[in-house]
mmCIF file of C-alpha atoms in Angstrom:
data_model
loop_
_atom_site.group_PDB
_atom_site.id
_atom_site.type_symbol
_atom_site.label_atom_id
_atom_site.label_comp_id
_atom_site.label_asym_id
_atom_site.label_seq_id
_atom_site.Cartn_x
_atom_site.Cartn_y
_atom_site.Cartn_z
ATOM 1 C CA UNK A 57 -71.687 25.459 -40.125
ATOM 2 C CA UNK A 58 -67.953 25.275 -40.905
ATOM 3 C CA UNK A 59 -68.085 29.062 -42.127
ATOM 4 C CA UNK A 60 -69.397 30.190 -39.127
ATOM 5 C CA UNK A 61 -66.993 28.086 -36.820
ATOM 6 C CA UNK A 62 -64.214 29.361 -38.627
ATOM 7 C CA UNK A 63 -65.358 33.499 -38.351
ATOM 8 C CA UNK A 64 -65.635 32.528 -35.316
ATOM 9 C CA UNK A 65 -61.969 31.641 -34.850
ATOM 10 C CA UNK A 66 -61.310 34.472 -37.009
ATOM 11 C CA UNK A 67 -63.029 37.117 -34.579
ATOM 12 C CA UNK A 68 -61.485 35.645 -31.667
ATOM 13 C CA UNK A 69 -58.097 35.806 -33.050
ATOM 14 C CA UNK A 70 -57.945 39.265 -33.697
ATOM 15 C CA UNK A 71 -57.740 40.597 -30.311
ATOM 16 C CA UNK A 72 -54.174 39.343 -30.292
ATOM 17 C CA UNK A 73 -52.787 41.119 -32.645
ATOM 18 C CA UNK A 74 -53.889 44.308 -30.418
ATOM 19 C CA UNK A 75 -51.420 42.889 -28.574
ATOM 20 C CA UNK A 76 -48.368 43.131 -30.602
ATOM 21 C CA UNK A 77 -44.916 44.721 -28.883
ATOM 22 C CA UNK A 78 -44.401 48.397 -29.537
ATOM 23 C CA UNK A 79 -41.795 49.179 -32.496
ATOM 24 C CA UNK A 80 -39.605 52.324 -32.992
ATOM 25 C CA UNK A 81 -41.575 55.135 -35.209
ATOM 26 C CA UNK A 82 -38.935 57.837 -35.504
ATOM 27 C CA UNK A 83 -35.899 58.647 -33.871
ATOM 28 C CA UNK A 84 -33.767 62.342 -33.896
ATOM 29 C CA UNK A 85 -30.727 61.664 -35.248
ATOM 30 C CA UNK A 86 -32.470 59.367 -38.131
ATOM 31 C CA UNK A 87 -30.826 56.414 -39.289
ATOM 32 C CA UNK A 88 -28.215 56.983 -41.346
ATOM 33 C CA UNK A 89 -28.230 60.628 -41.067
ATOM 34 C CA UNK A 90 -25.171 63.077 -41.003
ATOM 35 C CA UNK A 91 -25.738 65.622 -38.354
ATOM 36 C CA UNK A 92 -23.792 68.857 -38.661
ATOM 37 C CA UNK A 93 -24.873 70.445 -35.359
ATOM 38 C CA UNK A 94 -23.916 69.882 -31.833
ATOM 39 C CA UNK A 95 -25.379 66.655 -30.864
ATOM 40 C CA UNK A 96 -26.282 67.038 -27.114
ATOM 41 C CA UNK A 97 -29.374 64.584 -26.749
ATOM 42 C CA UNK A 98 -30.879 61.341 -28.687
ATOM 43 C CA UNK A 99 -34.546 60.947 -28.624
ATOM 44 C CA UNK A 100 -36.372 57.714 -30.205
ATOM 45 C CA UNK A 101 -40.064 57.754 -30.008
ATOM 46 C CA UNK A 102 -42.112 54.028 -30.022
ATOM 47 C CA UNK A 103 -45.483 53.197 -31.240
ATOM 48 C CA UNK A 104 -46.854 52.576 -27.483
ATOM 49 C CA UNK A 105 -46.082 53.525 -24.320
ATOM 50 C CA UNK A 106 -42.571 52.298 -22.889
ATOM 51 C CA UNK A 107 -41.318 51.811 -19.331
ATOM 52 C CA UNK A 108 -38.752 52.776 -17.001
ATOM 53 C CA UNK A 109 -35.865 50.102 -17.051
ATOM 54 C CA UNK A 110 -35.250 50.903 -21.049
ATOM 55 C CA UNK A 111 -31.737 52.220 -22.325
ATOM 56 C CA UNK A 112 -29.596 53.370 -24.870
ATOM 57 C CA UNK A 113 -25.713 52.533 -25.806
ATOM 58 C CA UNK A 114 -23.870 54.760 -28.170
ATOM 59 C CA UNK A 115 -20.692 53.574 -29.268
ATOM 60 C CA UNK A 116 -18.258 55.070 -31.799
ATOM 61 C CA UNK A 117 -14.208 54.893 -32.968
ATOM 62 C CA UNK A 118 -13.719 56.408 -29.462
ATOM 63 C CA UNK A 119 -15.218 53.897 -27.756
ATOM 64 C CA UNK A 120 -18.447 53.955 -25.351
ATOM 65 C CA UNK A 121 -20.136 57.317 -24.990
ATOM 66 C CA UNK A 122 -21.765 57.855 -21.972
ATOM 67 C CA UNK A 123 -24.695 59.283 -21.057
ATOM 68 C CA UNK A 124 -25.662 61.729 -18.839
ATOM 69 C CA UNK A 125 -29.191 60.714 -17.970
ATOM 70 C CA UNK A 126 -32.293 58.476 -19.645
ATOM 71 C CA UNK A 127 -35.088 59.680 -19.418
ATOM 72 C CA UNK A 128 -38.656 58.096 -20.042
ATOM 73 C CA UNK A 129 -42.009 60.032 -20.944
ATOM 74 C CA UNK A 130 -44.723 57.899 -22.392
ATOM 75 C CA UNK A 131 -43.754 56.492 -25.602
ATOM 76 C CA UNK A 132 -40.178 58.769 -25.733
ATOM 77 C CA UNK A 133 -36.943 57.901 -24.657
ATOM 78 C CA UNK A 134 -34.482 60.969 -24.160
ATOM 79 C CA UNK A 135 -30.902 60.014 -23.532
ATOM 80 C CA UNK A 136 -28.778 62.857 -22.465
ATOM 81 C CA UNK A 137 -25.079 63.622 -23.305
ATOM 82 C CA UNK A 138 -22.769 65.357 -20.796
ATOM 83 C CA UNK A 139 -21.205 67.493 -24.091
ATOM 84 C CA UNK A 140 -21.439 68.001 -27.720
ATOM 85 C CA UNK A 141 -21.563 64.582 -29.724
ATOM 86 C CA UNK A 142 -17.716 64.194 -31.226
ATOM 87 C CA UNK A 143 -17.288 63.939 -34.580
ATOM 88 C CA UNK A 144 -17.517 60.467 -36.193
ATOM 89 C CA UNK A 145 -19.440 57.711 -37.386
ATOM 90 C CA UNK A 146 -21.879 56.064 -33.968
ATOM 91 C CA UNK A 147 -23.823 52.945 -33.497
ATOM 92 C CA UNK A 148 -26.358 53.195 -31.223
ATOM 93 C CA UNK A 149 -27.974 50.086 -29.997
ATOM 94 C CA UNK A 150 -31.714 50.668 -28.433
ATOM 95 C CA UNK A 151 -33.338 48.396 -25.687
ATOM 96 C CA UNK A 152 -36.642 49.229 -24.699
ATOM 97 C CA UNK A 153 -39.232 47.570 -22.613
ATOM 98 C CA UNK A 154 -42.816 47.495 -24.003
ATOM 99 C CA UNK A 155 -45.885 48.329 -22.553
ATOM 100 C CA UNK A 156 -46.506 44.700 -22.636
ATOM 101 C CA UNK A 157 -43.571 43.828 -20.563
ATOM 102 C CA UNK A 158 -41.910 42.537 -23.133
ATOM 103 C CA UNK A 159 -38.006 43.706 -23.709
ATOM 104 C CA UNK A 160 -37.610 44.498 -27.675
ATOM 105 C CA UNK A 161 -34.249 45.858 -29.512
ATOM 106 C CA UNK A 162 -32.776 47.571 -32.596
ATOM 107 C CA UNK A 163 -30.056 49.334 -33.565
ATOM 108 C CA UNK A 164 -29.193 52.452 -36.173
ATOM 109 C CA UNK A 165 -26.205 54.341 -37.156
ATOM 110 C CA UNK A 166 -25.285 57.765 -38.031
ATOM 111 C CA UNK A 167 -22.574 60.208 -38.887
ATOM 112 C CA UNK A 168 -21.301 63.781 -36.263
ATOM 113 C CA UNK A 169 -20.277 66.429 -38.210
ATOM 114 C CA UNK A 170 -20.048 69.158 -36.131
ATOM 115 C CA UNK A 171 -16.454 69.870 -36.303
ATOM 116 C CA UNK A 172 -15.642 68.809 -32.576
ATOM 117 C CA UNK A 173 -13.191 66.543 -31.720
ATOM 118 C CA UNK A 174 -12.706 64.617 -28.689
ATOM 119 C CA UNK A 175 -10.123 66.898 -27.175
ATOM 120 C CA UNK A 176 -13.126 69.435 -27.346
ATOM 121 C CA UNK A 177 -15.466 67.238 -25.214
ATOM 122 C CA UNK A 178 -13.170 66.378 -22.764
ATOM 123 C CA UNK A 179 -12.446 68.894 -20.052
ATOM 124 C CA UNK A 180 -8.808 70.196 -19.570
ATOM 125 C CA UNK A 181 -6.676 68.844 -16.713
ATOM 126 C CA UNK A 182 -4.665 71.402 -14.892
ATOM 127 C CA UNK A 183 -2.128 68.566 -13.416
ATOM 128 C CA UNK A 184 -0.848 65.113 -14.415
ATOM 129 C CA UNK A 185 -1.160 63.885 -11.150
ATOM 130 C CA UNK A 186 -4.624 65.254 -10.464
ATOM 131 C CA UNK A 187 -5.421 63.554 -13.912
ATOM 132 C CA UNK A 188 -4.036 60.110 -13.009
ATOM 133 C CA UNK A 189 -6.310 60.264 -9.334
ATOM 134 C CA UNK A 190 -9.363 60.958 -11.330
ATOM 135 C CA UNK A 191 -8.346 57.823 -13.341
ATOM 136 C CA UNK A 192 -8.186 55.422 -10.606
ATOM 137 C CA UNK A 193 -11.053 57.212 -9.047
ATOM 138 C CA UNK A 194 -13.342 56.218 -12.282
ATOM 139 C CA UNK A 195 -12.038 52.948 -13.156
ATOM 140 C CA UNK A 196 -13.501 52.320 -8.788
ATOM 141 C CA UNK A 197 -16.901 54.127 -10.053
ATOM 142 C CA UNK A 198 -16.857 52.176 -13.347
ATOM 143 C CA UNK A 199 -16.978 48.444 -11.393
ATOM 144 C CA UNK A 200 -19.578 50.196 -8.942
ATOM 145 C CA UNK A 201 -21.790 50.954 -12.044
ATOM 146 C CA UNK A 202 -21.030 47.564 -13.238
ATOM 147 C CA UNK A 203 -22.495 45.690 -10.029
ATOM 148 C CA UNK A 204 -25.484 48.045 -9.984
ATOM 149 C CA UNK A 205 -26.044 47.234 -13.864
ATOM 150 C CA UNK A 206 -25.654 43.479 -13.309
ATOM 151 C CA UNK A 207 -28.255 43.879 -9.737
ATOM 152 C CA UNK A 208 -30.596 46.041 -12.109
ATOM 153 C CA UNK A 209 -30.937 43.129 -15.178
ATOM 154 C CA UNK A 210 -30.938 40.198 -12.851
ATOM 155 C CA UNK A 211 -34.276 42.387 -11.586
ATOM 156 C CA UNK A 212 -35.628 43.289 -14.922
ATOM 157 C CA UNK A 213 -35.016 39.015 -15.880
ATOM 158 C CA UNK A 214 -37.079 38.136 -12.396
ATOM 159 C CA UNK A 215 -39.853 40.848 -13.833
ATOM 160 C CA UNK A 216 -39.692 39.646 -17.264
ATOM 161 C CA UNK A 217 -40.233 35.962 -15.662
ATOM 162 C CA UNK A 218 -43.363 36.931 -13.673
ATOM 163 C CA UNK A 219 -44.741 38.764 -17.169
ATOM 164 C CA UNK A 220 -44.059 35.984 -18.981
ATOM 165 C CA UNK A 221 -45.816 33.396 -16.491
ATOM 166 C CA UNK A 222 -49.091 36.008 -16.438
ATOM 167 C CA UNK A 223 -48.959 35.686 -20.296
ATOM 168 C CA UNK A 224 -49.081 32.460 -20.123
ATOM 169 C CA UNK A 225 -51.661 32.311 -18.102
ATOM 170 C CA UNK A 226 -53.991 34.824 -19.565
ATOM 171 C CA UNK A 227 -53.388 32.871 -23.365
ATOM 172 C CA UNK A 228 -54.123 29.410 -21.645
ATOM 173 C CA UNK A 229 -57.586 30.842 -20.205
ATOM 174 C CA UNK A 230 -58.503 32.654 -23.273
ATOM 175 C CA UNK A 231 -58.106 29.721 -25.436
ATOM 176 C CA UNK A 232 -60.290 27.248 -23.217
ATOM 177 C CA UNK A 233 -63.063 30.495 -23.462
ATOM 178 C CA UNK A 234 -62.929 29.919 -27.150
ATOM 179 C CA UNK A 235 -63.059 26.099 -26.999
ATOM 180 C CA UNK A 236 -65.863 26.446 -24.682
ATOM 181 C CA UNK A 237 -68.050 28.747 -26.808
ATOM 182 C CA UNK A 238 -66.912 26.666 -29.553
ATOM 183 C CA UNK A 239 -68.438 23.378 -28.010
ATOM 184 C CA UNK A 240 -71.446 25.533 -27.164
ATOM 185 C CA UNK A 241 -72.070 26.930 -30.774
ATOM 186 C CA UNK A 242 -71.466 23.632 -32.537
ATOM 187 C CA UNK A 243 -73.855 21.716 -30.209
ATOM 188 C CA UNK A 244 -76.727 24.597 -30.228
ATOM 189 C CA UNK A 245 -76.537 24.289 -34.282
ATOM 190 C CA UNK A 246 -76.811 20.137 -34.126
ATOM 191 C CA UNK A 247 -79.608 20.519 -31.929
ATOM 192 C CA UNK A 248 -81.588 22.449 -34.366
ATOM 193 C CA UNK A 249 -81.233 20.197 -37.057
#
């Protein structure tokens, strides 16, 4: 009787470990890799399906680089770099949304050795004045970006909220099934005695 409660339990727990978040598989450049060509794109592929919402933040000894787009095909993220990767050591930080809703996270490093510098990557400005414009003009963009980034997680938090409360929900009701057919297996098995 207690053996067959308990592969009962058993069976019933598995299905929840179908569940489990999705995890990074590979990613091009690979962890702690030094690449020697032109680094123009990132791609990190997961072990399920991933949704829109998910992003990527390379930083390095020149600060922040940006990218150019994200873009998200089934289990692949694709970020997108306006120019050739400089050369350097970069940290890029991953956060991804599940399939299941659920926001996971990682990081890994690796090494550009191209031979490009950062003067390389940036474009040439024909006039200091034109230069200092486009600097006011960006730092305006930059707090623009900011908002829309802040308006964009406060969004992603309310979604996470209402996926977390469904969760919930679902977990509570398939528990009281198995309690149920619990009850209903241990009394059929009395009654025979």
């Amino acid at each position: 009787m207690r053996k067959l409660l308990l592969a009962i339990l058993f069976v019933m727990i598995l299905p929840s470990g179908a569940l489990a978040h999705s995890h990074m598989e590979t990613s091009v450049p690979e962890d702690g890799a030094t690449v020697t060509d032109p680094l123009e794109e990132i791609v990190l592929t997961f072990s399920a399906r991933i949704e829109e919402g998910s992003k990527l933040v390379l930083t390095g000894g020149e600060g922040e680089a940006e990218f150019e787009e994200m873009v998200v095909e089934g289990e692949r993220l694709t970020g997108i770099l306006p120019a050739p990767l400089p050369d350097g050591e970069w940290t890029l930080g991953w956060e991804v949304i599940s399939e299941d809703g659920h926001p996971i996270s990682g990081e890994l490093s690796f090494t550009a050795a191209a031979g490009i510098t950062a003067e390389e990557e940036r474009p040439a400005d024909g006039n200091g004045e034109e230069s200092a414009v486009q600097v006011e003009d960006s730092g305006e963009e930059d707090a623009s970006a900011e908002e829309e980034t802040v308006s964009e997680e406060t969004a992603e938090d309310v979604t996470e909220n209402a996926d977390e409360d469904g969760n919930g929900m679902m977990t509570g009701v398939l528990i009281a099934v198995v309690l149920i057919l619990i009850a209903v297996i241990f009394f059929s098995l009395r009654k025979k005695r």
